[in-house]
Structure formats: structure tokens, C-alpha cells
Short mmCIF file of C-alpha atoms in Angstrom, two decimals:
data_model
loop_
_atom_site.label_atom_id
_atom_site.label_comp_id
_atom_site.label_asym_id
_atom_site.label_seq_id
_atom_site.Cartn_x
_atom_site.Cartn_y
_atom_site.Cartn_z
CA LEU A 23 159.70 119.31 194.68
CA GLY A 24 159.44 117.67 198.09
CA MET A 25 162.74 115.86 197.53
CA TRP A 26 164.36 119.12 196.44
CA ALA A 27 163.09 120.84 199.60
CA ILE A 28 164.56 118.06 201.77
CA SER A 29 167.89 118.30 199.93
CA ARG A 30 168.08 122.00 200.82
CA THR A 31 168.05 121.14 204.55
CA LEU A 32 171.24 119.03 204.26
CA SER A 33 174.71 120.46 204.81
CA ASP A 34 176.71 118.54 202.19
CA LEU A 35 176.43 116.05 199.33
CA ASP A 36 176.92 113.01 201.57
CA ALA A 37 174.51 114.09 204.34
CA VAL A 38 171.45 111.85 204.60
CA GLY A 39 167.80 112.95 204.62
CA ALA A 40 164.72 110.85 205.36
CA LEU A 41 161.79 110.74 202.93
CA PRO A 42 158.16 110.31 204.06
CA ASP A 43 158.15 106.78 202.60
CA GLY A 44 161.01 105.78 204.91
CA ARG A 45 163.83 105.91 202.36
CA ALA A 46 167.08 107.57 203.39
CA LEU A 47 168.93 109.37 200.59
CA THR A 48 171.97 111.59 200.52
CA GLN A 49 171.74 115.16 199.25
CA ARG A 50 173.51 113.98 196.08
CA GLN A 51 170.94 111.21 195.51
CA LEU A 52 167.98 113.50 196.23
CA LEU A 53 169.10 116.14 193.75
CA LEU A 54 169.90 113.57 191.06
CA GLU A 55 166.44 112.04 191.53
CA VAL A 56 164.78 115.46 191.19
CA ILE A 57 166.76 116.08 187.98
CA ARG A 58 165.75 112.64 186.66
CA LEU A 59 162.07 113.39 187.29
CA ARG A 60 162.22 117.01 186.08
CA PRO A 61 165.18 117.50 183.71
CA SER A 62 164.15 121.10 182.99
CA PHE A 63 164.14 122.15 186.66
CA SER A 64 167.13 124.50 186.48
CA VAL A 65 167.07 125.28 190.21
CA ALA A 66 167.85 121.64 191.06
CA LEU A 67 170.74 121.66 188.58
CA ALA A 68 172.04 124.91 190.07
CA THR A 69 171.69 123.56 193.61
CA LEU A 70 173.69 120.47 192.69
CA GLY A 71 176.36 122.69 191.14
CA MET A 72 176.53 124.90 194.23
CA CYS A 73 176.78 121.89 196.55
CA LEU A 74 179.53 120.32 194.44
CA ALA A 75 181.40 123.64 194.35
CA ARG A 76 181.11 124.02 198.12
CA SER A 77 182.44 120.51 198.69
CA TYR A 78 185.44 120.91 196.38
CA HIS A 79 186.09 124.65 196.32
CA GLY A 80 189.48 125.34 194.81
CA ALA A 81 189.55 122.03 192.91
CA LEU A 82 186.47 122.42 190.74
CA LYS A 83 187.92 120.94 187.56
CA LYS A 84 188.96 117.74 189.30
CA HIS A 85 185.59 116.63 190.68
CA THR A 86 182.57 115.70 188.58
CA ILE A 87 179.12 114.22 188.95
CA THR A 88 177.18 112.05 186.49
CA LEU A 89 173.61 113.14 185.69
CA PRO A 90 170.71 110.76 185.00
CA ASP A 91 171.05 111.44 181.25
CA GLY A 92 174.64 110.13 181.35
CA ARG A 93 176.49 113.45 181.13
CA THR A 94 179.42 113.90 183.50
CA LEU A 95 179.84 117.55 184.52
CA THR A 96 181.92 119.65 186.88
CA ALA A 97 180.37 122.17 189.27
CA VAL A 98 181.15 125.00 186.84
CA GLU A 99 179.56 123.11 183.94
CA LEU A 100 176.45 122.40 186.03
CA LEU A 101 176.04 126.09 186.84
CA VAL A 102 176.70 127.16 183.23
CA GLU A 103 174.02 124.69 182.11
CA ALA A 104 171.59 126.05 184.73
CA ILE A 105 172.19 129.58 183.34
CA ARG A 106 171.48 128.30 179.83
CA MET A 107 168.19 126.83 181.03
CA CYS A 108 167.17 129.96 182.96
CA PRO A 109 169.26 132.97 181.93
CA THR A 110 167.23 135.43 184.02
CA ASN A 111 168.05 133.85 187.42
CA GLY A 112 170.65 136.12 189.00
CA TYR A 113 171.26 133.70 191.86
CA VAL A 114 172.88 131.20 189.48
CA TYR A 115 175.23 133.80 187.99
CA ALA A 116 176.21 134.76 191.54
CA ALA A 117 176.66 131.11 192.53
CA LEU A 118 178.98 130.56 189.57
CA GLY A 119 180.99 133.68 190.42
CA ASN A 120 181.19 132.61 194.06
CA ALA A 121 182.37 129.12 193.08
CA LEU A 122 185.27 130.28 190.92
CA CYS A 123 188.76 130.83 192.29
CA GLU A 124 191.19 133.37 190.88
CA ASP A 125 193.13 130.64 189.07
CA ASP A 126 190.00 129.29 187.35
CA GLY A 127 189.82 132.21 184.92
CA PRO A 128 186.69 133.45 183.12
CA VAL A 129 183.83 131.24 181.96
CA THR A 130 182.16 131.28 178.54
CA LEU A 131 178.34 131.16 178.71
CA HIS A 132 176.02 129.77 176.06
CA ASP A 133 175.22 133.26 174.75
CA GLY A 134 178.91 133.72 173.89
CA ARG A 135 179.80 136.08 176.73
CA THR A 136 182.98 135.38 178.68
CA LEU A 137 182.68 136.51 182.30
CA GLY A 138 185.07 136.36 185.24
CA ARG A 139 184.24 136.15 188.94
CA ARG A 140 183.57 139.84 189.38
CA GLU A 141 181.45 140.15 186.22
CA LEU A 142 179.35 137.11 187.19
CA LEU A 143 178.62 138.51 190.64
CA VAL A 144 177.75 141.93 189.21
CA GLU A 145 175.46 140.22 186.69
CA GLY A 146 173.85 138.26 189.53
CA ILE A 147 173.08 141.44 191.47
CA HIS A 148 171.77 143.13 188.31
CA ARG A 149 169.31 140.31 187.62
CA SER A 150 168.46 139.51 191.27
CA PRO A 151 169.10 142.60 193.44
CA ASP A 152 167.92 140.68 196.53
CA CYS A 153 170.72 138.07 196.23
CA ALA A 154 172.42 138.75 199.57
CA PHE A 155 175.34 136.31 199.20
CA ALA A 156 176.37 137.98 195.93
CA TYR A 157 177.12 141.21 197.79
CA ASN A 158 179.28 139.32 200.31
CA ALA A 159 181.22 137.48 197.62
CA LEU A 160 181.71 140.69 195.65
CA ALA A 161 182.95 142.45 198.80
CA TYR A 162 185.64 139.79 199.19
CA ILE A 163 186.84 140.28 195.62
CA ALA A 164 186.53 144.07 195.74
CA SER A 165 188.84 144.28 198.77
CA GLU A 166 191.78 144.26 196.37
CA SER A 167 190.52 147.14 194.19
CA LYS A 168 188.77 149.02 197.05
CA THR A 169 185.55 149.59 195.04
CA VAL A 170 183.31 147.87 192.50
CA THR A 171 180.89 149.39 190.00
CA LEU A 172 177.47 147.77 189.59
CA ARG A 173 175.47 147.63 186.37
CA ASN A 174 173.30 150.57 187.52
CA GLY A 175 176.42 152.74 187.77
CA ALA A 176 176.66 152.72 191.56
CA THR A 177 180.17 152.44 192.99
CA MET A 178 180.40 150.55 196.29
CA THR A 179 183.17 149.76 198.76
CA PRO A 180 183.47 146.29 200.32
CA ARG A 181 181.91 147.62 203.53
CA GLU A 182 178.96 149.11 201.66
CA LEU A 183 178.44 145.80 199.88
CA CYS A 184 178.37 143.96 203.22
CA LEU A 185 175.91 146.48 204.69
CA ALA A 186 173.70 146.01 201.62
CA SER A 187 173.76 142.27 202.25
CA LEU A 188 172.81 142.77 205.90
CA HIS A 189 169.96 145.06 204.84
CA LEU A 190 168.59 142.13 202.84
CA ARG A 191 169.35 139.52 205.52
CA PRO A 192 169.73 141.25 208.92
CA HIS A 193 170.42 137.99 210.77
CA SER A 194 172.81 136.38 208.31
CA GLY A 195 175.90 134.91 209.93
CA ALA A 196 177.73 135.05 206.60
CA SER A 197 176.94 138.76 206.14
CA LEU A 198 178.05 139.62 209.68
CA CYS A 199 181.27 137.70 209.14
CA ALA A 200 181.88 139.45 205.81
CA LEU A 201 181.36 142.85 207.44
CA ALA A 202 183.81 141.92 210.21
CA ARG A 203 186.50 141.32 207.61
CA THR A 204 186.22 144.94 206.45
CA LEU A 205 187.02 146.34 209.90
CA GLY A 206 190.42 146.99 211.44
CA LYS A 207 191.21 145.21 214.72
CA ASP A 208 190.13 148.12 216.94
CA GLU A 209 187.75 149.84 214.52
CA VAL A 210 184.14 150.48 215.58
CA ILE A 211 181.08 150.70 213.33
CA SER A 212 177.55 151.78 214.32
CA MET A 213 174.71 149.60 213.07
CA GLY A 214 171.20 148.91 214.29
CA GLY A 215 171.52 151.29 217.23
CA ARG A 216 174.70 149.79 218.69
CA ASP A 217 178.45 149.81 218.15
CA TRP A 218 180.24 146.82 216.69
CA THR A 219 183.87 145.75 216.54
CA LYS A 220 185.48 143.04 214.46
CA ARG A 221 185.31 140.70 217.44
CA THR A 222 181.68 141.37 218.38
CA LEU A 223 180.61 140.85 214.76
CA PHE A 224 182.26 137.41 214.69
CA VAL A 225 180.63 136.57 218.04
CA GLU A 226 177.23 137.69 216.73
CA SER A 227 177.77 135.64 213.57
CA ILE A 228 178.29 132.53 215.71
CA ARG A 229 175.21 133.37 217.79
CA VAL A 230 172.85 133.71 214.83
CA ASN A 231 174.39 130.84 212.84
CA PRO A 232 176.32 128.38 215.06
CA GLU A 233 177.16 126.23 212.01
CA TYR A 234 179.01 128.92 210.02
CA ALA A 235 182.64 127.79 209.99
CA SER A 236 184.25 131.06 208.88
CA ALA A 237 182.99 132.89 211.96
CA TYR A 238 184.87 130.49 214.26
CA PHE A 239 188.00 130.93 212.17
CA GLY A 240 187.68 134.72 212.20
CA LEU A 241 187.26 134.86 215.96
CA GLY A 242 190.10 132.38 216.48
CA ALA A 243 192.43 134.50 214.37
CA LEU A 244 191.68 137.48 216.66
CA LEU A 245 192.34 135.68 219.96
CA GLY A 246 195.78 136.01 221.47
CA VAL A 247 197.77 133.31 223.22
CA GLY A 248 195.99 132.35 226.45
CA GLU A 249 192.70 134.01 225.50
CA VAL A 250 189.54 131.89 225.53
CA TYR A 251 185.99 132.16 224.25
CA THR A 252 182.86 130.48 225.60
CA LEU A 253 180.76 128.90 222.87
CA PRO A 254 176.93 129.09 222.93
CA THR A 255 177.04 125.48 224.19
CA GLY A 256 178.97 126.63 227.30
CA GLN A 257 182.23 125.04 226.16
CA THR A 258 185.32 127.21 226.65
CA VAL A 259 187.86 127.08 223.82
CA ASP A 260 191.12 128.82 222.96
CA ARG A 261 192.43 129.97 219.59
CA THR A 262 193.27 126.42 218.45
CA GLY A 263 189.91 125.17 219.70
CA LEU A 264 188.09 127.71 217.52
CA PHE A 265 189.97 126.52 214.44
CA VAL A 266 188.95 122.96 215.33
CA GLU A 267 185.33 124.11 215.74
CA ALA A 268 185.49 125.63 212.25
CA LEU A 269 186.67 122.27 210.89
CA ARG A 270 183.88 120.49 212.77
CA ARG A 271 181.47 122.44 210.58
CA ASP A 272 183.56 122.45 207.40
CA PRO A 273 186.20 119.67 207.37
CA ASN A 274 187.95 121.32 204.41
CA HIS A 275 188.07 124.89 205.73
CA ALA A 276 191.42 125.81 204.17
CA TYR A 277 192.30 128.76 206.41
CA SER A 278 191.70 126.77 209.59
CA LEU A 279 193.76 123.84 208.30
CA PHE A 280 196.61 126.21 207.47
CA MET A 281 196.51 128.05 210.82
CA LEU A 282 196.60 124.77 212.73
CA ALA A 283 199.55 123.60 210.64
CA ASN A 284 201.35 126.92 211.04
CA GLU A 285 200.97 126.95 214.83
CA LEU A 286 201.53 123.24 215.45
CA PRO A 287 204.79 122.53 217.34
CA ASP A 288 207.38 120.47 215.46
CA GLY A 289 206.69 116.75 215.59
CA LYS A 290 203.20 117.19 217.07
CA SER A 291 199.74 116.27 215.75
CA VAL A 292 196.25 117.64 216.31
CA THR A 293 193.03 115.67 216.71
CA LEU A 294 190.18 116.93 214.55
CA PRO A 295 186.50 115.93 214.52
CA GLY A 296 186.01 112.54 212.97
CA PRO A 297 188.12 111.77 214.85
CA ARG A 298 191.24 112.12 212.73
CA THR A 299 194.74 112.94 213.91
CA LEU A 300 196.89 114.95 211.49
CA ASN A 301 200.45 116.23 211.61
CA ARG A 302 201.63 119.48 210.01
CA LYS A 303 202.28 117.97 206.58
CA GLU A 304 198.92 116.19 206.50
CA LEU A 305 197.09 119.39 207.46
CA LEU A 306 198.82 121.28 204.66
CA LEU A 307 198.13 118.54 202.09
CA GLN A 308 194.42 118.60 202.94
CA CYS A 309 194.38 122.39 202.76
CA LEU A 310 195.98 122.36 199.31
CA GLU A 311 193.84 119.49 198.05
CA HIS A 312 190.82 121.79 198.21
CA THR A 313 192.55 125.17 197.75
CA PRO A 314 195.51 124.58 195.38
CA SER A 315 196.45 128.28 195.16
CA HIS A 316 196.88 128.80 198.93
CA VAL A 317 200.33 130.43 198.75
CA PRO A 318 201.24 130.32 202.48
CA ALA A 319 200.34 126.60 202.57
CA LEU A 320 202.49 125.88 199.51
CA SER A 321 205.43 127.71 201.09
CA LEU A 322 205.05 126.03 204.46
CA LEU A 323 204.67 122.60 202.87
CA GLY A 324 207.87 123.16 200.89
CA LYS A 325 209.74 124.11 204.06
CA THR A 326 208.22 121.19 206.01
CA VAL A 327 209.21 118.60 203.39
CA LEU A 328 212.69 120.13 203.26
CA GLU A 329 213.06 120.01 207.06
CA GLU A 330 211.90 116.38 207.11
CA ARG A 331 214.62 115.66 204.52
CA GLN A 332 212.13 114.04 202.15
CA PRO A 333 212.88 114.17 198.43
CA CYS A 334 209.27 114.91 197.44
CA VAL A 335 205.58 114.82 198.39
CA THR A 336 202.50 113.78 196.39
CA LEU A 337 199.87 116.47 195.77
CA HIS A 338 197.20 116.68 193.03
CA ASP A 339 198.26 113.34 191.52
CA ARG A 340 201.88 114.39 190.97
CA THR A 341 205.07 114.53 193.01
CA TRP A 342 206.59 117.83 194.11
CA THR A 343 210.07 118.54 195.41
CA PRO A 344 210.43 121.22 198.11
CA ARG A 345 211.94 123.52 195.49
CA GLU A 346 208.98 123.04 193.14
CA LEU A 347 206.50 123.83 195.92
CA LEU A 348 208.29 127.07 196.74
CA GLN A 349 208.52 127.97 193.05
CA GLU A 350 204.78 127.35 192.65
CA ALA A 351 204.08 129.71 195.55
CA LEU A 352 206.21 132.38 193.88
CA ARG A 353 204.50 131.81 190.54
CA ILE A 354 201.08 132.45 192.08
CA ASP A 355 202.24 135.42 194.15
CA PRO A 356 205.58 136.90 193.05
CA THR A 357 205.48 139.41 195.92
#
């Protein structure tokens, strides 16, 4: 259990943690060792699934991990197996729902039920009503239908779901960021004895959790040309700088990659943490590698390849012509 606890302090599968005996193991190695020692510890299996899903969100079927017993599983299969081992843990249902993208479709569980993203998150809340991140994830999905009905019959709007999450975790950067997304640009909401706007919620999210990438992206998207923001470190950054800060925390943050590509002048490149210098096409390819259904990125990549007079580009182990990229964008979103 000590190795599992150390693994939970690491930010991604390749981050390294030090053991008391002096060994240095990555999060991946720590979790696999816990599973080897305790094959029935469903929480370790679920944690590995969540970490794998976070690392390759949007491309879950492509990336796998081999367990000590020789099985090679995807993130979805790891989480489904964790549910089989402990079907009463609502957090795992919620983690599976949060991991899925719209294109992934529903998942069949070992009890024969076939559940989609929304149903998995609702099931997670039903079994573990204190699962704060499930409310946030459900709010994101519910934004399209305006409301969602829980298993207890309660109907909630996305904003009510976010407020429920904040009630459970008042200082959660993710919950503050989720609530910000439900507000209009100039809308004000009263909470905790003070008024909040979209911008102040993103700023507060960064304050309470400086490592939460989506808060930097959200604030960057609000800033106009010439506007700047001073980070908690004292560094002053503009809109582009905030997108870069998001990528410093999550190198595959799809929305930040797309916004940088969209706003990059023709023929220019941007230097990201690493360091790595990417042009518009490279930014879009990385965005789509992890989020294949990102329609604006598909469209912009098609136009970029066309403008560069290239016959095709390689993405997801196949070649695409500009026309095929634009057709794929229309297939996903005909509007």
C-alpha cells in the first residue's frame, strides 16, 4: 500500500517517485508492482486505468499496458475489470465515464449492462454520492441537453452539478474551473459570501491548484489581445503565454494546442516547455493524436496541408489528403 500511496503523488505514468529503500520507480512501475503483489486490489487497477486514460485521452483504444499476469489491456478494459472486481465503487464507474469520449460509444460491463458516458457518471454518483469529479464531468456532458436526471430522480443543470461538486470539495481547482464554464462572459454568481465572474473563477482555480492546466487555458481564452495576467509566481504572461503554461502542466492539452495553432502567424513556430518548437501543422497533429474527434483541429489541419500544397499528411498510422481531413470533420459534426 505504501507504493500505491507514492504512485498517487505523481502526475503521470512516466513521473518518478523515490521509495524508502532508495529505488526510483515511475508511476507505471509502482502501480504494476502493487498489482503484482496484490492482484485483487481493485483500486490499484482502477488507478492505473485512470492514469492511462489521462495520458492518452481521446485515443484510448490505441494505447495499452501489460499487467504482471501477462494480459494486455486498454484504459477502458482496466476500468471495466476494476468494476468487475468491486462493483460497488462508484468512483470507478465515474472514472470510466470520464475517460470515454463521444466517439468511444457505450461500454458493456461484466453484469451485461451496456452504459454510455452519461449513464456511467450517473451510476458513479448513485453509488458514491461524494464523488466530486463525477459531478464536474457530468456537467460537461449535460451542457448539451441543459439538464441531467440522477438515479434518485433529481434533475440538475450543469451549474447545479458544479455547485454540488464545490460543496463536496470547496477548494477544488477543477470544480471552480467547471463552474466558470457555465457562466457567460459578464455573468456574476454569488457563492461563499462574494460575487464571482468567469474570469475570477479561473483565477481562483489557478490560485488553489497552480498545476491545473484547464484553468490556464480558460483564462487565456478570456484575455484579449494585449491583455496580461500575473501568475502566482510573479511572472506576467499574455494570452499565448497562458496556453503555454497549460501545456507546461499537460503537454497534450488539446484545446491549448489548437488555440496556439489557430493564432500562430503563417510560417511561424512556438516554443513549448521541453523545450520543443512546433509549427502550426505539428501543433495540430499533436492535438489530434490525443483527441482524434477535435473538429476545428481537423478542419484547420486540412486547410493548412492544402495551403502548404502537400498531397497528404500522416495521422493515426494512415495518410490523409486535405479533402479527407475536411470530410472527417464534417462526418463528426455535420453542422
